[in-house]
Structures are given as structure tokens and as C-alpha cells.
Amino acid sequence: MKANMKTAKSKKLIDNRTFISFVILIIALIVINFTDNDYIKRITSLCGIYVILGLSMQLINGFTGLFSLGHAGFMAIGAYTVAILTIAPEDKVMNFFMKPILPFLANVEWWFFPSLIMAGIIAGVFGFLIGAPVLRLTDDYLAIATLGFAEIIRVVFTNTQSLTNGALGLKAIPNNTNVLWSWAMAFITIGFMVFLMKGSYGKAFKAIREDEIAARSMGINLFRHKVMSFTFSAFLAGVAGGLMASLLGTIDPNMFRITLTFNILLIMVLGGLGNIKGTVISAIIVTAAMEVLRFLDESINLGFIQLEGIPGMRMVIFSMILMAVVIFRKDRLLKGN
Amino acid sequence: MRIMLKIENMTMKFGGVIAANNFNANIEKGRIVGLIGPNGAGKTTIFNVVTGVYMPTEGRVIFNPDDREHVISGLRPDEIAKLGVCRTFQNIRLFKDLSVLDNVFIGNHLRIESNVFSSILRLPGYIKEEKEILKKSLYLLERVGLLQEKDEKAHSLPYGKQRRLEIARALATNPRLLLLDEPAAGMNPQESRELMQFILDIKDEFDLTIFLIEHHMEVVMGICEEIFVLDHGELIAQGNPEAIQNNQRVVEAYLGVE
């Protein structure tokens, strides 16, 4: 009887609780979309972007079991693609005052959606090209190699003056990203992940995570599947990078440091390795918490004592909360499916 | 009789250690062939060479499933599995955190024809394939008696059932040649007898050729039609069960010489 109940439950794609949370999320997003509070809207858009990033990292690290830390690099590629493709030609002239932009890009002005897709495709192509040599490595070596890749992208972007405007960064990127765009992309990503992992290819990814030797003996081409997973992950990171560029309006290479990858890693670990629902929740909570704790950086008046603001205090508190969560809720956190 | 697997002058060295020395074997189609020998004799090494985990230092392995010879030494394990050679492992290697059903489902993945995009978009072609895979997986689970446990995690199964699940997963790849590495390890006499019957049954049902490593002599002598005996990487005897039991060198290898 118990076994039967379990079967019935696992056959459904989502259970009732997930469905209700999903409906509440949609309603909340609609309400936020129609408020006038730009600050809240901005944070909400950012949450959507981090949902995409968290799931993208989940795909490669949580589901395929490859410890990759190259996300900042793929985001940079996506962000610069969207920036270069959407900045109006006259703004490009203003941006590139040190050295003019490459002639064939000077008059490009694409719509937002095709630029986003292009951001994903270019990041995906890079993922494919990087993946081919790098995915022969395992564990720590893969982490080091992908980390190196992200740093190389950052340094290259700092020096390609006529393509990325170097360390000056790019300004006047049209602010296309809003709650609608970022969450539409987030929902597409959630759907993509759910259906991918439900299908035969997703199960093959999990098999690689569980036991590479057994997986290849069962006829799974390890290399092909790893590159596939890596490319998809890079594509999603590229799209998220593009959304972020358009949300912020200005980007420069130093935005895409290892700390950015670390934030995503955090979301993934808190969400639970291989847990899609958990990742969505943790992406929202982490992004919101980073903002809510911002008051800690400012001076606080407790009535009897006046505390002076210490810049960076928010990160200290945030890290402490994180440590506490990881220590006390470890079992729950890491339980994925 | 057609030869299904031919191992020719195969030598496998690891640095200075010779794990298998000039090994030759012909395995006929439709037979159950045993590979025995004391611990460390190089039995699993031979399985690893046949399934592509190791590339032999010398010699070659030829697989002939249907009148077309494939030289499989030098191919990757997944390519060999696609041709129709599948195996189980001495120290069980299931996909531990996945469900019993998923383990068998994954065994079917190498035969899938739809691409990844039709799987994500759940196009009719993929849905049809998935239904067939599911039907076949459930049948295989029923066949090995694990249908009740299909939603359990693989690592939560007791030892004997994990061994059966490994066989079901291997069968899901549609093998022509099945290699079983100590299928009866850790089983009591009753379970061993059931296993023997089970191996005979699947051999007929799935038209298999079976090559197995085993320490339980009751199992080996009971079902194998031909036996290869290995000691220190050398083939010391070959023949039917009676001949092996009466072979002086085999007795010496197992019991030692005065």
C-alpha cells in the first residue's frame, strides 16, 4: 500500500505543494510588475537572473557531477554580446572614445530578444570549444581549468579595446530587462531543466554523476554527454549574463570575477545538489538577503548607542548566517533528487 | 558453431606486472563459459580488456555478433557496449542514488534514437521511444523479481537484489555477449541455485552468450559448458567441467603443491 502511494506520487510531474508555491510566485511577480517601486522591481528581476544562473550551475555540477567554476566567464561573454548588439550606434561612438569599435559592429542595433539568444549561442559555442579539451579532466583539475578560463575571458576583455572598450567598460546599454523578461527566461529555464532531467538524456547525465565507469560500460558516451551538459550550462549562463547587462545598464570586465561564480555556487549548494525546486527558492532567498542586509553597511541608531557603518559588514553577517545554515541544516540542504 | 568472441595472444602488462600473458580464448555462440582461478590470477583484467576498460599491451580481441567481425580491442567501453557486449561488476557499480527503475532505464539509453532536443520538447517520436523503454524496463524488473522495489533507491536494496539489478541493467542494453563478474558472490547455496537457473533462463530468452567469472564451484560446474582456468596471468587449463576437475595443474593451483 505504501509502495503504491509512492508510485502514484512520483508519477506526477509536480506535487500540490509545489503547484501552490508556483501559483503564489506568479501572483507575487504580477503584483510586483505593476507596482511603482523600481527598487523592488530591480531586485525581483535580479532574482530571476540568479534562478537561471543557479539552475545553469546545477546542470553541470549538481546533475552531471562536473565541478566547473567557469560561470563568470560565460556570463561575461553573454553580457558583452547583449551590450554590443543592443547599444545604439550613436552611444557606441560615445563609449568607444579611446579607440573606435570594430567597423562591422559599429552600426549594429538588434532587438533585445535576438541579442539574448545570440548571447546564449556565443556562450554556448565557447562552452563547446572549451569543453572539448577541458572535460577530459576530472574533479579539482576541471575546477582549476574552468576557473582559469573565466579569468582568461576577463583579462582578454580588459585588453580588447576595440571590441569591449577594455577596462572602461560599456555604458548606455538599453534597460530592457524587467520583471517580465527576467522571469519569462527563468520559467523557460525551469521548464528546460525539468524536461531535460525527466528524459533519457537527463538520466544519462545523472548516471555519469553517479558512476562514470558503470555509465560508460552501459554504452553512454561520456565525452559527448559531458560536452552537451557543459554547452547547455554555458548557454544559460550567457543568457543570464545578457539579462544582467541590460538590467544594470553598464558593465566592465571586473564585474565578472570569481566572487560572482562563488555566489552562484552558494545558491546551488544551499538549494541542494541536483534539486531544481530548492535552487529556485535559494536563488530568490540569497538574492533578496544580500539586499535586505544592506542596512548593516550603514550607521545604525539603536537609541542608546550609535553604531557607525562599517562597509562590508553585510557580507560578514551574510557569511555567518550561511555558515550556520550549512552546519545545522546540512542533511536537509544536500538532499536532492 | 560460430565463434562469438575471440581473444588472440592477448597480453596485458601494468609496468612490470604481467596481469595476463599471451591469453587465447574462443567463445562459441550460445554457450555459457566460465573463467576461474585463484585471487589475483587476472580474471577481471581479462573482462576489463574485453569491455574496453584497458587496451591490451599486445594481441587483440575480436567480437563477432552476426557474421561481421569487429576488432574491439582499442575501442572505447561505450562503443563496445553499443556493439553488444555488456557486463556486471565484481564490486557492484549501480547508480546508487537513482531509483531501481532509473537504473534499468539508463541501460536503454545507448539505443535511443531521438536527439536531446526532442527529449526536452517531448516530441511524439521521443514519447513513443520512452514508452517502449519504460515497458521494457518494467518487464526486465519483473523478470529479475524487483518490480516491487522499482521506486526504491538502488543503494537501499539488499546485496543479492543489487546483483540482480545489475544484471537487469546489463540486459537493458540488448547485449549479445554478457559478462558476469562473480554473480554469485555473497550468496547462500539456495540463492546460488536460483541464480544458476536464472542465468540459464535468460540465456535462452535473450539469445545470449555468457562469459562468467565465479568462485562458487557449484555454480561454475553446474552451468558452464566450457571453463578456462587462469593462474598468475597464465592459462593453465581449458575444457569441460569434468576435465577441469580432474586436471592436475588446476588442483595444484587451487590447493598448492607439496
Coordinates of C-alpha atoms in Angstrom, one line a residue:
Chain A
M1 CA 0.0 0.0 0.0
K2 CA 2.8 2.4 1.0
A3 CA 4.7 1.5 -2.2
N4 CA 1.6 2.1 -4.3
M5 CA 1.2 5.6 -2.8
K6 CA 4.8 6.4 -3.5
T7 CA 4.4 5.3 -7.1
A8 CA 1.3 7.5 -7.6
K9 CA 3.2 10.5 -6.2
S10 CA 6.3 10.1 -8.2
K11 CA 4.4 9.7 -11.5
K12 CA 3.1 13.3 -11.2
L13 CA 5.5 15.9 -12.5
I14 CA 4.8 18.3 -9.6
D15 CA 3.0 17.7 -6.4
N16 CA 0.4 20.0 -4.9
R17 CA 2.7 22.0 -2.6
T18 CA 5.0 22.9 -5.5
F19 CA 2.0 23.8 -7.6
I20 CA 0.6 26.2 -4.9
S21 CA 4.0 27.8 -4.3
F22 CA 4.3 28.2 -8.1
V23 CA 0.9 30.0 -8.3
I24 CA 1.9 32.3 -5.3
L25 CA 5.1 33.1 -7.1
I26 CA 3.3 34.0 -10.3
I27 CA 0.8 36.2 -8.4
A28 CA 3.7 37.9 -6.5
L29 CA 5.5 38.6 -9.7
I30 CA 2.4 40.1 -11.4
V31 CA 1.8 42.3 -8.4
I32 CA 5.4 43.4 -8.3
N33 CA 5.3 44.1 -12.0
F34 CA 2.5 46.6 -11.6
T35 CA 3.9 48.4 -8.5
D36 CA 5.8 51.7 -8.9
N37 CA 8.6 50.7 -6.7
D38 CA 11.6 50.5 -9.0
Y39 CA 13.9 49.1 -6.3
I40 CA 11.7 46.1 -5.6
K41 CA 11.3 45.5 -9.3
R42 CA 15.0 45.6 -9.8
I43 CA 15.7 43.1 -7.0
T44 CA 12.9 40.8 -8.4
S45 CA 14.5 40.9 -11.8
L46 CA 17.8 40.1 -10.3
C47 CA 16.2 37.1 -8.5
G48 CA 15.0 35.8 -11.9
I49 CA 18.5 36.1 -13.3
Y50 CA 20.0 34.2 -10.3
V51 CA 17.4 31.5 -10.8
I52 CA 18.8 31.0 -14.3
L53 CA 22.3 31.0 -13.1
G54 CA 21.7 28.6 -10.2
L55 CA 20.0 26.1 -12.5
S56 CA 22.7 26.5 -15.1
M57 CA 25.3 25.6 -12.5
Q58 CA 23.1 22.9 -11.1
L59 CA 23.1 21.2 -14.6
I60 CA 26.8 20.9 -14.8
N61 CA 27.8 20.5 -11.1
G62 CA 24.7 19.0 -9.5
F63 CA 23.3 16.8 -12.2
T64 CA 26.4 15.8 -14.3
G65 CA 28.8 15.9 -11.4
L66 CA 31.4 18.0 -13.0
F67 CA 33.0 20.6 -10.8
S68 CA 33.1 23.6 -13.1
L69 CA 33.7 27.1 -11.9
G70 CA 33.7 28.9 -15.3
H71 CA 30.3 30.7 -14.9
A72 CA 31.6 34.2 -14.6
G73 CA 33.4 33.8 -17.9
F74 CA 30.3 32.6 -19.7
M75 CA 28.2 35.4 -18.1
A76 CA 30.8 37.9 -19.3
I77 CA 30.5 36.6 -22.9
G78 CA 26.7 36.9 -22.7
A79 CA 26.8 40.3 -21.1
Y80 CA 29.2 41.8 -23.7
T81 CA 27.2 40.2 -26.5
V82 CA 24.0 41.8 -25.5
A83 CA 25.7 45.1 -24.7
I84 CA 27.5 45.3 -28.1
L85 CA 24.4 44.2 -30.0
T86 CA 21.9 46.5 -28.3
I87 CA 23.8 49.8 -27.7
A88 CA 22.6 52.4 -30.2
P89 CA 25.2 53.3 -32.8
E90 CA 25.5 56.9 -31.5
D91 CA 26.0 55.6 -28.0
K92 CA 28.7 53.3 -29.3
V93 CA 30.6 56.3 -30.6
M94 CA 30.4 57.9 -27.2
N95 CA 31.5 54.7 -25.5
F96 CA 34.5 54.0 -27.7
F97 CA 36.3 57.3 -27.4
M98 CA 39.7 55.8 -26.8
K99 CA 39.7 53.6 -29.9
P100 CA 36.8 53.1 -32.3
I101 CA 34.8 49.9 -32.3
L102 CA 35.4 47.3 -34.9
P103 CA 33.7 48.7 -38.1
F104 CA 31.3 45.7 -38.7
L105 CA 29.8 46.2 -35.2
A106 CA 29.6 50.0 -35.3
N107 CA 26.1 50.2 -36.8
V108 CA 24.6 47.1 -35.3
E109 CA 21.5 47.6 -33.2
W110 CA 19.5 44.4 -32.6
W111 CA 16.3 43.9 -30.7
F112 CA 16.7 42.6 -27.2
F113 CA 15.4 39.1 -27.6
P114 CA 17.6 38.1 -30.6
S115 CA 20.5 39.6 -28.8
L116 CA 19.8 37.5 -25.7
I117 CA 19.6 34.3 -27.8
M118 CA 22.8 35.3 -29.5
A119 CA 24.4 35.8 -26.1
G120 CA 23.4 32.3 -25.2
I121 CA 24.6 30.9 -28.5
I122 CA 28.0 32.6 -28.3
A123 CA 28.5 31.5 -24.7
G124 CA 27.4 28.0 -25.8
V125 CA 29.9 27.9 -28.6
F126 CA 32.6 28.9 -26.2
G127 CA 31.4 26.3 -23.8
F128 CA 31.6 23.7 -26.6
L129 CA 35.1 24.8 -27.6
I130 CA 36.4 25.0 -24.0
G131 CA 34.6 21.8 -23.0
A132 CA 36.2 19.7 -25.7
P133 CA 39.7 19.8 -24.2
V134 CA 38.9 20.6 -20.6
L135 CA 36.2 17.9 -19.9
R136 CA 38.9 15.2 -20.2
L137 CA 39.9 16.4 -16.8
T138 CA 38.1 15.4 -13.6
D139 CA 37.3 16.8 -10.2
D140 CA 39.7 19.5 -8.9
Y141 CA 41.6 19.8 -12.2
L142 CA 38.4 20.6 -14.0
A143 CA 37.6 23.3 -11.5
I144 CA 41.1 24.8 -11.9
A145 CA 40.9 24.7 -15.7
T146 CA 37.4 26.3 -15.8
L147 CA 38.4 28.9 -13.2
G148 CA 41.4 29.7 -15.4
F149 CA 39.1 30.0 -18.4
A150 CA 36.9 32.6 -16.6
E151 CA 39.9 34.6 -15.6
I152 CA 41.3 34.5 -19.2
I153 CA 38.0 35.8 -20.6
R154 CA 38.1 38.7 -18.1
V155 CA 41.7 39.6 -19.0
V156 CA 41.0 39.3 -22.7
F157 CA 38.0 41.6 -22.4
T158 CA 40.1 44.1 -20.5
N159 CA 42.6 44.3 -23.4
T160 CA 40.4 44.0 -26.5
Q161 CA 39.8 47.8 -26.6
S162 CA 38.1 47.9 -30.0
L163 CA 35.7 45.1 -29.1
T164 CA 34.8 45.5 -25.5
N165 CA 36.2 49.0 -24.7
G166 CA 38.6 47.4 -22.3
A167 CA 38.7 48.4 -18.6
L168 CA 36.4 51.4 -19.3
G169 CA 33.5 49.1 -19.7
L170 CA 30.4 49.7 -21.7
K171 CA 27.7 52.3 -20.7
A172 CA 24.3 53.2 -22.0
I173 CA 23.1 49.7 -22.5
P174 CA 19.4 49.9 -23.1
N175 CA 17.5 48.9 -20.0
N176 CA 15.4 46.2 -21.5
T177 CA 15.4 43.7 -18.6
N178 CA 12.4 43.9 -16.3
V179 CA 10.5 41.5 -14.1
L180 CA 8.7 40.1 -17.2
W181 CA 11.8 39.5 -19.2
S182 CA 13.9 38.0 -16.5
W183 CA 11.2 35.8 -15.1
A184 CA 10.0 34.7 -18.5
M185 CA 13.5 33.5 -19.1
A186 CA 13.7 32.0 -15.7
F187 CA 10.5 30.0 -16.3
I188 CA 11.7 28.8 -19.6
T189 CA 14.9 27.7 -17.9
I190 CA 13.0 25.9 -15.2
G191 CA 10.9 24.1 -17.8
F192 CA 14.0 23.2 -19.8
M193 CA 15.7 21.7 -16.7
V194 CA 12.6 19.8 -15.6
F195 CA 12.0 18.2 -19.0
L196 CA 15.7 17.6 -19.7
M197 CA 16.2 15.8 -16.4
K198 CA 13.0 13.8 -16.8
G199 CA 14.1 12.5 -20.2
S200 CA 16.6 9.8 -21.1
Y201 CA 19.5 12.3 -21.7
G202 CA 19.0 13.8 -18.2
K203 CA 19.1 10.4 -16.7
A204 CA 22.3 9.7 -18.6
F205 CA 23.8 12.9 -17.0
K206 CA 22.9 11.6 -13.6
A207 CA 24.4 8.2 -14.4
I208 CA 27.7 10.0 -15.2
R209 CA 27.5 11.7 -11.8
E210 CA 26.8 8.5 -10.0
D211 CA 29.4 6.3 -11.6
E212 CA 31.4 7.1 -14.7
I213 CA 32.8 3.6 -15.1
A214 CA 29.4 2.0 -14.9
A215 CA 27.9 4.7 -17.2
R216 CA 30.4 4.1 -20.0
S217 CA 30.1 0.3 -19.7
M218 CA 26.3 0.8 -20.2
G219 CA 27.2 2.5 -23.5
I220 CA 26.9 6.1 -22.5
N221 CA 29.5 8.2 -24.5
L222 CA 30.9 10.1 -21.5
F223 CA 32.6 12.8 -23.5
R224 CA 29.6 13.6 -25.7
H225 CA 27.3 13.9 -22.8
K226 CA 29.6 15.9 -20.7
V227 CA 30.2 18.4 -23.6
M228 CA 26.4 18.5 -24.1
S229 CA 25.7 19.3 -20.5
F230 CA 28.6 21.9 -20.4
T231 CA 27.3 23.6 -23.6
F232 CA 23.7 23.9 -22.3
S233 CA 25.1 25.2 -19.0
A234 CA 27.2 27.8 -20.8
F235 CA 24.2 28.8 -23.0
L236 CA 22.1 29.5 -19.9
A237 CA 24.9 31.4 -18.2
G238 CA 25.2 33.5 -21.3
V239 CA 21.5 34.4 -21.4
A240 CA 21.7 35.3 -17.7
G241 CA 24.7 37.5 -18.3
G242 CA 22.9 39.2 -21.1
L243 CA 19.9 39.9 -18.9
M244 CA 22.2 41.2 -16.2
A245 CA 24.0 43.6 -18.6
S246 CA 20.6 45.0 -19.7
L247 CA 19.4 45.3 -16.1
L248 CA 22.5 47.2 -14.9
G249 CA 22.9 49.4 -18.0
T250 CA 26.7 49.4 -17.6
I251 CA 29.3 46.6 -17.4
D252 CA 33.0 46.3 -17.1
P253 CA 35.3 43.3 -17.0
N254 CA 35.9 43.4 -13.3
M255 CA 32.2 42.6 -12.6
F256 CA 32.9 39.1 -13.7
R257 CA 35.3 38.0 -11.1
I258 CA 35.4 34.7 -9.2
T259 CA 33.2 36.1 -6.5
L260 CA 30.3 36.1 -9.0
T261 CA 30.8 32.4 -9.6
F262 CA 31.1 31.9 -5.9
N263 CA 27.6 33.5 -5.4
I264 CA 26.1 31.1 -7.8
L265 CA 27.9 28.2 -6.2
L266 CA 26.4 29.3 -2.9
I267 CA 22.9 29.3 -4.4
M268 CA 23.4 25.8 -5.8
V269 CA 24.8 24.3 -2.6
L270 CA 22.0 25.9 -0.5
G271 CA 19.4 24.7 -2.9
G272 CA 20.7 21.2 -2.7
L273 CA 22.8 19.4 -5.3
G274 CA 20.5 18.2 -8.1
N275 CA 17.4 19.9 -6.7
I276 CA 15.6 22.2 -9.1
K277 CA 12.9 23.4 -6.7
G278 CA 15.5 24.1 -4.0
T279 CA 17.7 26.0 -6.3
V280 CA 14.8 28.3 -7.4
I281 CA 14.0 29.0 -3.7
S282 CA 17.6 29.5 -2.7
A283 CA 18.3 31.9 -5.6
I284 CA 15.4 34.1 -4.5
I285 CA 16.3 34.0 -0.8
V286 CA 20.1 34.6 -1.4
T287 CA 19.5 37.5 -3.8
A288 CA 16.9 39.1 -1.5
A289 CA 19.0 38.5 1.6
M290 CA 22.0 40.3 0.0
E291 CA 19.8 43.3 -0.4
V292 CA 17.9 43.2 2.9
L293 CA 21.2 43.0 4.8
R294 CA 22.4 46.2 3.1
F295 CA 21.3 48.3 6.2
L296 CA 24.2 46.7 8.1
D297 CA 26.7 48.7 6.0
E298 CA 25.1 52.0 7.1
S299 CA 25.2 53.6 10.5
I300 CA 22.6 52.1 12.9
N301 CA 20.9 54.1 15.7
L302 CA 19.9 51.7 18.5
G303 CA 18.6 54.6 20.6
F304 CA 21.1 54.3 23.4
I305 CA 24.1 53.8 21.2
Q306 CA 25.0 55.0 17.7
L307 CA 26.9 52.4 15.7
E308 CA 29.0 53.6 12.9
G309 CA 28.5 52.0 9.5
I310 CA 31.2 49.5 8.5
P311 CA 31.3 48.9 4.8
G312 CA 31.3 45.2 4.1
M313 CA 29.6 44.3 7.4
R314 CA 26.7 42.9 5.4
M315 CA 29.0 40.3 3.8
V316 CA 30.3 39.3 7.2
I317 CA 26.8 38.8 8.6
F318 CA 25.7 37.1 5.5
S319 CA 28.6 34.6 5.6
M320 CA 28.0 33.9 9.2
I321 CA 24.3 33.1 8.6
L322 CA 25.5 30.9 5.7
M323 CA 27.9 29.0 7.8
A324 CA 25.3 28.5 10.5
V325 CA 22.8 27.2 7.8
V326 CA 25.3 24.9 6.3
I327 CA 26.4 23.5 9.7
F328 CA 23.0 22.9 11.2
R329 CA 20.9 22.1 8.1
K330 CA 23.5 20.1 6.1
D331 CA 21.4 17.0 5.8
R332 CA 18.4 18.8 4.5
L333 CA 20.4 21.0 2.2
L334 CA 22.2 18.4 0.3
K335 CA 19.3 16.1 -0.2
G336 CA 18.5 16.4 -3.8
N337 CA 16.7 14.1 -6.3
Chain B
M1 CA 29.5 -23.5 -34.2
R2 CA 30.2 -19.8 -34.7
I3 CA 32.8 -18.0 -32.6
M4 CA 31.3 -15.1 -30.8
L5 CA 34.4 -13.8 -29.0
K6 CA 37.9 -14.4 -30.0
I7 CA 40.8 -13.3 -27.8
E8 CA 44.1 -13.6 -29.7
N9 CA 47.5 -13.7 -28.0
M10 CA 46.4 -11.1 -25.5
T11 CA 49.0 -9.8 -23.1
M12 CA 48.3 -7.1 -20.5
K13 CA 51.1 -5.5 -18.6
F14 CA 51.0 -2.8 -15.9
G15 CA 54.5 -1.5 -15.7
G16 CA 56.5 -4.6 -14.8
V17 CA 53.5 -6.7 -13.7
I18 CA 52.1 -9.1 -16.2
A19 CA 48.4 -9.4 -15.4
A20 CA 47.6 -11.6 -18.4
N21 CA 50.2 -13.4 -20.5
N22 CA 49.5 -14.5 -24.1
F23 CA 45.9 -15.4 -23.4
N24 CA 43.9 -17.1 -26.1
A25 CA 40.2 -18.0 -26.0
N26 CA 37.4 -18.7 -28.4
I27 CA 33.9 -18.4 -27.1
E28 CA 31.2 -20.1 -29.1
K29 CA 27.9 -18.5 -29.7
G30 CA 25.1 -19.5 -27.3
R31 CA 27.4 -21.1 -24.7
I32 CA 28.0 -20.4 -21.0
V33 CA 31.7 -20.2 -20.5
G34 CA 33.4 -19.9 -17.1
L35 CA 36.7 -18.2 -16.2
I36 CA 38.1 -19.4 -12.9
G37 CA 41.3 -19.1 -11.0
P38 CA 42.7 -18.1 -7.6
N39 CA 42.6 -14.5 -6.4
G40 CA 44.8 -12.2 -8.4
A41 CA 45.0 -14.6 -11.3
G42 CA 44.0 -11.9 -13.8
K43 CA 40.3 -12.8 -14.4
T44 CA 38.9 -9.3 -14.0
T45 CA 41.7 -8.0 -16.1
I46 CA 40.5 -10.1 -19.0
F47 CA 37.0 -8.8 -18.5
N48 CA 38.4 -5.2 -18.5
V49 CA 40.2 -5.8 -21.7
V50 CA 37.2 -7.3 -23.4
T51 CA 34.9 -4.4 -22.4
G52 CA 37.5 -1.8 -23.3
V53 CA 38.4 -0.5 -19.9
Y54 CA 42.0 -1.5 -20.7
M55 CA 43.7 -1.5 -24.0
P56 CA 45.8 -4.7 -24.3
T57 CA 49.5 -4.4 -24.4
E58 CA 49.7 -7.0 -27.1
G59 CA 47.2 -9.1 -29.1
R60 CA 43.6 -8.3 -30.0
V61 CA 40.0 -9.1 -29.2
I62 CA 37.5 -9.9 -31.9
F63 CA 33.8 -9.8 -31.4
N64 CA 31.5 -11.4 -34.0
P65 CA 27.8 -10.9 -33.1
D66 CA 26.3 -11.6 -36.5
D67 CA 28.8 -12.8 -39.1
R68 CA 30.7 -9.5 -39.1
E69 CA 34.0 -9.4 -37.3
H70 CA 34.7 -6.3 -35.2
V71 CA 38.1 -5.8 -33.7
I72 CA 37.1 -4.4 -30.3
S73 CA 40.4 -4.0 -28.6
G74 CA 41.2 -0.3 -28.8
L75 CA 37.6 0.8 -28.9
R76 CA 36.1 2.8 -26.0
P77 CA 33.8 0.9 -23.5
D78 CA 30.7 2.7 -24.8
E79 CA 31.4 1.7 -28.4
I80 CA 31.9 -1.9 -27.3
A81 CA 28.7 -1.8 -25.3
K82 CA 26.9 -0.5 -28.4
L83 CA 28.1 -3.4 -30.5
G84 CA 26.5 -5.7 -27.9
V85 CA 28.9 -6.6 -25.1
C86 CA 27.8 -5.7 -21.6
R87 CA 28.9 -6.6 -18.2
T88 CA 28.3 -6.6 -14.5
F89 CA 31.0 -5.7 -11.9
Q90 CA 32.7 -7.6 -9.2
N91 CA 32.1 -4.8 -6.6
I92 CA 28.6 -3.8 -7.7
R93 CA 28.5 -0.5 -9.5
L94 CA 25.0 0.7 -9.6
F95 CA 23.8 4.3 -10.0
K96 CA 23.3 4.3 -6.2
D97 CA 21.2 7.4 -5.6
L98 CA 18.9 6.8 -8.5
S99 CA 15.8 4.6 -8.4
V100 CA 15.8 1.0 -9.3
L101 CA 13.7 1.8 -12.4
D102 CA 16.0 4.6 -13.5
N103 CA 19.0 2.3 -13.3
V104 CA 17.4 -0.1 -15.8
F105 CA 16.1 2.9 -17.9
I106 CA 19.6 4.2 -18.2
G107 CA 20.7 0.8 -19.6
N108 CA 18.5 1.6 -22.6
H109 CA 20.0 5.0 -23.3
L110 CA 22.6 3.7 -25.7
R111 CA 19.9 2.5 -28.1
I112 CA 17.9 5.8 -28.1
E113 CA 17.4 7.4 -31.5
S114 CA 15.7 10.7 -30.6
N115 CA 18.1 13.6 -30.0
V116 CA 18.3 15.6 -26.8
F117 CA 16.0 18.4 -28.2
S118 CA 13.2 16.1 -29.0
S119 CA 13.5 14.7 -25.5
I120 CA 13.3 18.2 -23.9
L121 CA 10.4 19.2 -26.1
R122 CA 8.8 15.8 -25.6
L123 CA 8.1 15.3 -29.3
P124 CA 5.9 12.3 -30.3
G125 CA 8.9 10.4 -31.6
Y126 CA 10.6 10.6 -28.2
I127 CA 7.5 9.9 -26.2
K128 CA 7.0 6.7 -28.2
E129 CA 10.5 5.7 -27.6
E130 CA 10.3 6.5 -23.9
K131 CA 7.1 4.4 -23.6
E132 CA 8.9 1.4 -25.1
I133 CA 11.9 1.9 -22.9
L134 CA 9.6 2.0 -19.8
K135 CA 7.7 -1.1 -20.9
K136 CA 11.0 -3.0 -21.5
S137 CA 12.5 -1.8 -18.2
L138 CA 9.4 -2.8 -16.2
Y139 CA 9.5 -6.2 -17.9
L140 CA 13.2 -6.7 -17.0
L141 CA 12.5 -5.7 -13.4
E142 CA 9.7 -8.2 -13.3
R143 CA 12.0 -10.8 -14.8
V144 CA 14.6 -10.3 -12.1
G145 CA 11.9 -10.1 -9.4
L146 CA 12.4 -6.4 -8.5
L147 CA 9.2 -4.9 -9.7
Q148 CA 8.0 -4.2 -6.2
E149 CA 11.1 -2.2 -5.4
K150 CA 11.1 -0.1 -8.6
D151 CA 10.9 3.2 -6.9
E152 CA 13.4 2.4 -4.1
K153 CA 16.9 3.9 -4.3
A154 CA 19.3 1.4 -5.7
H155 CA 21.6 1.6 -2.7
S156 CA 18.8 0.7 -0.3
L157 CA 18.4 -2.8 -1.8
P158 CA 19.9 -5.8 -0.1
Y159 CA 23.1 -7.2 -1.6
G160 CA 21.6 -10.1 -3.6
K161 CA 18.9 -7.8 -5.2
Q162 CA 21.6 -5.3 -6.1
R163 CA 23.4 -8.1 -8.1
R164 CA 20.1 -8.9 -9.9
L165 CA 19.5 -5.3 -10.6
E166 CA 23.0 -5.1 -12.2
I167 CA 22.1 -8.0 -14.5
A168 CA 18.7 -6.3 -15.4
R169 CA 20.6 -3.1 -16.2
A170 CA 23.0 -5.0 -18.4
L171 CA 20.2 -6.8 -20.2
A172 CA 18.6 -3.5 -21.0
T173 CA 21.5 -2.6 -23.3
N174 CA 20.4 -5.6 -25.6
P175 CA 23.7 -7.4 -25.3
R176 CA 24.7 -10.4 -27.4
L177 CA 27.5 -11.3 -25.1
L178 CA 27.0 -10.9 -21.3
L179 CA 30.0 -10.9 -19.0
L180 CA 29.2 -11.6 -15.3
D181 CA 31.9 -10.9 -12.8
E182 CA 31.2 -13.1 -9.8
P183 CA 27.4 -13.1 -10.0
A184 CA 27.1 -15.4 -7.0
A185 CA 29.5 -13.6 -4.7
G186 CA 28.0 -13.4 -1.2
M187 CA 25.0 -15.7 -1.9
N188 CA 24.0 -18.7 0.1
P189 CA 23.6 -22.1 -1.5
Q190 CA 19.9 -21.6 -2.0
E191 CA 20.3 -18.2 -3.7
S192 CA 23.2 -19.7 -5.8
R193 CA 20.9 -22.4 -7.1
E194 CA 18.3 -19.8 -8.0
L195 CA 20.9 -17.8 -9.8
M196 CA 22.0 -20.7 -11.8
Q197 CA 18.5 -21.4 -13.1
F198 CA 18.1 -17.6 -13.7
I199 CA 21.3 -17.5 -15.8
L200 CA 20.1 -20.5 -17.9
D201 CA 16.7 -18.9 -18.4
I202 CA 18.0 -15.5 -19.6
K203 CA 20.5 -17.1 -21.8
D204 CA 17.7 -18.8 -23.8
E205 CA 15.2 -16.0 -23.6
F206 CA 17.6 -13.2 -24.8
D207 CA 19.7 -15.4 -27.0
L208 CA 22.8 -14.7 -25.1
T209 CA 26.3 -15.9 -24.9
I210 CA 27.6 -15.7 -21.4
F211 CA 31.1 -15.4 -20.1
L212 CA 31.4 -15.5 -16.3
I213 CA 33.9 -15.3 -13.5
E214 CA 32.9 -17.2 -10.4
H215 CA 34.4 -18.7 -7.3
H216 CA 31.4 -20.8 -6.3
M217 CA 32.4 -24.1 -7.9
E218 CA 28.9 -25.5 -7.6
V219 CA 27.7 -22.7 -9.9
V220 CA 30.7 -23.0 -12.4
M221 CA 30.5 -26.7 -12.7
G222 CA 26.7 -26.7 -12.8
I223 CA 26.1 -24.4 -15.7
C224 CA 29.3 -23.8 -17.7
E225 CA 29.9 -25.8 -20.8
E226 CA 33.5 -24.8 -21.0
I227 CA 35.9 -23.5 -18.5
F228 CA 39.1 -21.5 -18.7
V229 CA 41.5 -21.7 -15.7
L230 CA 43.9 -18.9 -15.0
D231 CA 46.8 -18.7 -12.6
H232 CA 49.2 -15.8 -12.4
G233 CA 48.0 -14.4 -15.7
E234 CA 48.6 -17.7 -17.5
L235 CA 46.0 -20.0 -19.0
I236 CA 46.7 -23.3 -17.2
A237 CA 43.8 -25.4 -18.4
Q238 CA 40.7 -25.3 -20.6
G239 CA 37.9 -27.8 -21.2
N240 CA 34.6 -29.1 -19.9
P241 CA 33.8 -29.3 -16.2
E242 CA 34.9 -32.9 -15.7
A243 CA 38.2 -32.4 -17.5
I244 CA 38.9 -29.4 -15.3
Q245 CA 38.0 -31.1 -12.1
N246 CA 40.5 -33.9 -12.8
N247 CA 43.2 -31.6 -14.1
Q248 CA 46.4 -31.9 -12.0
R249 CA 47.5 -28.3 -12.6
V250 CA 44.2 -26.9 -11.6
V251 CA 44.2 -28.8 -8.4
E252 CA 47.8 -27.6 -7.7
A253 CA 46.9 -24.0 -8.5
Y254 CA 44.0 -24.1 -6.0
L255 CA 45.4 -26.2 -3.3
G256 CA 49.2 -25.6 -3.6
V257 CA 51.9 -28.2 -4.2
E258 CA 53.7 -30.1 -1.6

